[in-house]
PDB file of C-alpha atoms in Angstrom:
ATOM      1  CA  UNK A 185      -6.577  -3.743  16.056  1.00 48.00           C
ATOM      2  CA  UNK A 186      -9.287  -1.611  14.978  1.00 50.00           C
ATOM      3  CA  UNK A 187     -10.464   0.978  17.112  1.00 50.00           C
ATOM      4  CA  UNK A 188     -14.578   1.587  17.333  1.00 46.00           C
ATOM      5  CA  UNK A 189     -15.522   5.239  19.177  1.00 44.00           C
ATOM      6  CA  UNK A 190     -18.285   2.732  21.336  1.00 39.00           C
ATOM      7  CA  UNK A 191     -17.527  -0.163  20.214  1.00 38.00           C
ATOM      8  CA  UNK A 192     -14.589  -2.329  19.701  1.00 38.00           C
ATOM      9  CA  UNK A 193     -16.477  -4.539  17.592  1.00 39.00           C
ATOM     10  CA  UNK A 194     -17.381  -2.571  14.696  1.00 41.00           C
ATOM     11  CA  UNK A 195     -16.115  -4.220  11.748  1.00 47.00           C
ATOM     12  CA  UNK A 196     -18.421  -7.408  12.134  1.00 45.00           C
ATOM     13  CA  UNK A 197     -18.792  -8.623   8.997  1.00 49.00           C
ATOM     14  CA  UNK A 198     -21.908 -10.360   7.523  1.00 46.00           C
ATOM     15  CA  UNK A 199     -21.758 -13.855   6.118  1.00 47.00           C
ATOM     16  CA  UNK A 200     -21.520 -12.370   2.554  1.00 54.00           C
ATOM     17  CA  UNK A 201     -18.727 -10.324   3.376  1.00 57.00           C
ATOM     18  CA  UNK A 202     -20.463  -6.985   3.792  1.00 63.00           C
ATOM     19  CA  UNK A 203     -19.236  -4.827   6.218  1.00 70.00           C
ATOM     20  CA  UNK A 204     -21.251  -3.846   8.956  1.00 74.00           C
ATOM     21  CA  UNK A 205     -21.051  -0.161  10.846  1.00 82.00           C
ATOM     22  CA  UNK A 206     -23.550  -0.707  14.336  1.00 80.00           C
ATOM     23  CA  UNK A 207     -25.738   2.181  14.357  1.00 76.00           C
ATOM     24  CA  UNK A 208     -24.378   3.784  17.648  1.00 85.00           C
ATOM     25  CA  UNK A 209     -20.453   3.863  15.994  1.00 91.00           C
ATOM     26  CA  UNK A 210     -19.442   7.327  15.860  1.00 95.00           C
ATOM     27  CA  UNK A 211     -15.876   7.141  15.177  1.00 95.00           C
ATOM     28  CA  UNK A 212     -14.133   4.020  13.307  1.00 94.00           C
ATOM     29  CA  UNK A 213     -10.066   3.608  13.376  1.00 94.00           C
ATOM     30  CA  UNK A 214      -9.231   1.067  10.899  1.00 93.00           C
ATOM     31  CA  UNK A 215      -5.478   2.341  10.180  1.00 95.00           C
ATOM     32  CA  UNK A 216      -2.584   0.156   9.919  1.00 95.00           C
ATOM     33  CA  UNK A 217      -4.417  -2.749   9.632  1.00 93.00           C
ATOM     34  CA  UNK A 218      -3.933  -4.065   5.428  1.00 90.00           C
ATOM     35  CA  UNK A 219      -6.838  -2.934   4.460  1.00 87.00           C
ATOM     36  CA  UNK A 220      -7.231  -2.467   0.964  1.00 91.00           C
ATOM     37  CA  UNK A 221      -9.230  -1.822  -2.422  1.00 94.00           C
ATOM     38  CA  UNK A 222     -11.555  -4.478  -1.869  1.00 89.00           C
ATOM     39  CA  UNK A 223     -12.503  -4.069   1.722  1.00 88.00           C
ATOM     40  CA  UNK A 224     -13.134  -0.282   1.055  1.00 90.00           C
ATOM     41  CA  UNK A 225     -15.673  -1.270  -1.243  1.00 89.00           C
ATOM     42  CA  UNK A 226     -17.660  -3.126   1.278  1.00 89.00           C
ATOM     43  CA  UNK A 227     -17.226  -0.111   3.629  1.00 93.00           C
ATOM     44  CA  UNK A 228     -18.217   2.366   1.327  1.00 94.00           C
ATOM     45  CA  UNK A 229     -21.807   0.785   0.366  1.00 92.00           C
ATOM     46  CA  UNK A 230     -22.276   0.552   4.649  1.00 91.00           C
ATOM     47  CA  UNK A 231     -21.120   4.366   4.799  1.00 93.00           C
ATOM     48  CA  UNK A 232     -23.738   5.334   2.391  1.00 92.00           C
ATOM     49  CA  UNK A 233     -26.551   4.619   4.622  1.00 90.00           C
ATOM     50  CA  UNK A 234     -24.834   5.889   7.825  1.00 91.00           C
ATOM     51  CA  UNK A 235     -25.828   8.442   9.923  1.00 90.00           C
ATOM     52  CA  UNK A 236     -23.844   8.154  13.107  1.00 93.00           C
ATOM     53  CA  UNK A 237     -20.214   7.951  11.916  1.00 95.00           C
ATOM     54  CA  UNK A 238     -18.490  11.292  12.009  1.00 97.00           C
ATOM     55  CA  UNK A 239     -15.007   9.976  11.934  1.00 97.00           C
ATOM     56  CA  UNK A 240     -13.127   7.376   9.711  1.00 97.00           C
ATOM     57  CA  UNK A 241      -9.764   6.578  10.076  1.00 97.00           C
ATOM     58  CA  UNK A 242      -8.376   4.506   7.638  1.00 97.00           C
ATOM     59  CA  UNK A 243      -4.848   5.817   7.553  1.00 98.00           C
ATOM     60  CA  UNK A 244      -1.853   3.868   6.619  1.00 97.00           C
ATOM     61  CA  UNK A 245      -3.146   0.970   4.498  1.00 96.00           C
ATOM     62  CA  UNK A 246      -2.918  -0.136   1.138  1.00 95.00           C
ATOM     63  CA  UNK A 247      -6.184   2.089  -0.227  1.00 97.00           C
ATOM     64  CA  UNK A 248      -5.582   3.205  -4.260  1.00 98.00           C
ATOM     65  CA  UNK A 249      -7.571   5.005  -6.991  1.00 98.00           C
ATOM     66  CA  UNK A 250     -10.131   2.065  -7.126  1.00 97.00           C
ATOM     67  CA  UNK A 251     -10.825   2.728  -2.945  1.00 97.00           C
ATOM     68  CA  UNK A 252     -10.842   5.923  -3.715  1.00 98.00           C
ATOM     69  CA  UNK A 253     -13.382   5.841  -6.179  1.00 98.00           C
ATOM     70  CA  UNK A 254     -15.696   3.417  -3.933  1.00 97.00           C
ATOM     71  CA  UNK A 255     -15.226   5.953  -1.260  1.00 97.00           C
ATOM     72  CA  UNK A 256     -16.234   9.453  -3.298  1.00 97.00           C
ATOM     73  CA  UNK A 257     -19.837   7.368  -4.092  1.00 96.00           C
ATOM     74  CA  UNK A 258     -20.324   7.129  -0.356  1.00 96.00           C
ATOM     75  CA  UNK A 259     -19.362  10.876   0.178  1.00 96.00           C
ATOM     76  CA  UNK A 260     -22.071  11.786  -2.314  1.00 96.00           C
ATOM     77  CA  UNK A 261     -24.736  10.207  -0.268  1.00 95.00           C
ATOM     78  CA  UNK A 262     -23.275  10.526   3.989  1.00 95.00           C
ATOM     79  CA  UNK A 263     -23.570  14.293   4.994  1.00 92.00           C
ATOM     80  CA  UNK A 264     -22.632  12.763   8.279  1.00 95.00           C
ATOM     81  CA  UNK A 265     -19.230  11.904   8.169  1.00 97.00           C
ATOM     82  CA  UNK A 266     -16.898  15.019   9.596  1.00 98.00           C
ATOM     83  CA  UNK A 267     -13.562  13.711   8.887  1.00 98.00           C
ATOM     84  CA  UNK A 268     -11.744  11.113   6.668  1.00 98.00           C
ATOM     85  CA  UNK A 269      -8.184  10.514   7.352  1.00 98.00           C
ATOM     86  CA  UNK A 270      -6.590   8.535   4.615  1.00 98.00           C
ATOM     87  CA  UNK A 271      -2.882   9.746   5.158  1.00 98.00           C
ATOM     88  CA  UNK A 272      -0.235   7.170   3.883  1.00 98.00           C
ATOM     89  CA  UNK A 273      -1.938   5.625   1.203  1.00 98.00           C
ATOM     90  CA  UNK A 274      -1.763   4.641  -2.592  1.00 98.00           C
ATOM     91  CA  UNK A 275      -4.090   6.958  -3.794  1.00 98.00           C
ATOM     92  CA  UNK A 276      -3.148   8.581  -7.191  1.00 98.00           C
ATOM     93  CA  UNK A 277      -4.662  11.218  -9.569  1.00 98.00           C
ATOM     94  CA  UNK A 278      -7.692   9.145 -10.148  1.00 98.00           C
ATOM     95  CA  UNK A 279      -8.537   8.614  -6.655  1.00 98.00           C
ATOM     96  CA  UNK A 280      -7.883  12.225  -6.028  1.00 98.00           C
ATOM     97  CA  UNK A 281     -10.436  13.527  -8.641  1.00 98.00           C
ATOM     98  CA  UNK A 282     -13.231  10.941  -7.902  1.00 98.00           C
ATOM     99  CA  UNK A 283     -12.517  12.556  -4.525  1.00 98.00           C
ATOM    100  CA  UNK A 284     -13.090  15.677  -5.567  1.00 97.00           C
ATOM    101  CA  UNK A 285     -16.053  14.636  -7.704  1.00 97.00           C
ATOM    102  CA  UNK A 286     -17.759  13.069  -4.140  1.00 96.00           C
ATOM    103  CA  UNK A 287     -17.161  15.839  -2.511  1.00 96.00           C
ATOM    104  CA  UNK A 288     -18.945  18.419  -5.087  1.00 95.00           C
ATOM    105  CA  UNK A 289     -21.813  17.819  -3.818  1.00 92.00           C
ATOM    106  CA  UNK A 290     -21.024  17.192  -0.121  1.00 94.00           C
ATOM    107  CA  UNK A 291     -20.892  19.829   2.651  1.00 91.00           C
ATOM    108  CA  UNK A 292     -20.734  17.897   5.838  1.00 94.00           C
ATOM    109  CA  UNK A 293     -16.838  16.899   5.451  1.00 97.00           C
ATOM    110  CA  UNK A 294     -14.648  19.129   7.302  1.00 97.00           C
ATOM    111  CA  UNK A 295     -11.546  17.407   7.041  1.00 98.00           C
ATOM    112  CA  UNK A 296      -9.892  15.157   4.301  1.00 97.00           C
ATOM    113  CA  UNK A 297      -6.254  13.810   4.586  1.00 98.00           C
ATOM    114  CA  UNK A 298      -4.662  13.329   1.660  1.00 98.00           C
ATOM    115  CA  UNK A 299      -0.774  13.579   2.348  1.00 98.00           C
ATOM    116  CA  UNK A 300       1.852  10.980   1.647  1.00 98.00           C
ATOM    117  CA  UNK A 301      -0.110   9.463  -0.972  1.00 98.00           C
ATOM    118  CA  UNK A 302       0.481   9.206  -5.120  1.00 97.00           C
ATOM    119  CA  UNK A 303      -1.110  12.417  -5.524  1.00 94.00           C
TER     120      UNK A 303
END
């Protein structure tokens, strides 16, 4: 089950499907648990605005270039977020470079895992 650093319940959901991050969530495991292209995208527009997470785990699901691509838009906005674990997922060479492209202009992530992806 996902794991919240505070809270357990941090992937509440609002009635249209948005995902919701509580303000006082600094750390978010969400690995393992099928979460995939369309879920990110939720995430991603909630990650945005965030200014508490530093750590999102979202290892081991079924994330790919579209995810990916949702994700490196929130990167260009959150110079919160310290470290985003996406190890054993479907990203390709898309996902990679929009990646890339999101983090161009960040400086606040430290640490990005990539391995046993497409890439």
């Amino acid at each position: 089950p996902p794991r919240a650093g505070v809270n357990a319940n941090a992937t509440a959901t609002a009635g249209n499907g948005t995902v919701l991050i509580p303000f006082h969530c600094t750390e978010l495991h969400l690995g393992s648990i099928n979460f995939g292209d369309s879920q990110l995208a939720s995430l991603a527009v909630a990650l945005e605005t965030n200014t508490q997470l530093i750590l999102l785990d979202l290892m081991s699901n079924r994330i790919g270039d579209m995810g990916a691509a949702a994700l490196a838009d929130a990167l260009e906005k959150n110079r919160n977020l310290r470290t985003l674990d996406l190890y054993a997922n479907e990203i390709g060479d898309e996902g990679a470079t929009a990646l890339g492209r999101g983090l161009a202009s960040n400086r606040g992530l430290a640490v990005l895992d990539l391995w046993d992806n497409k890439v």
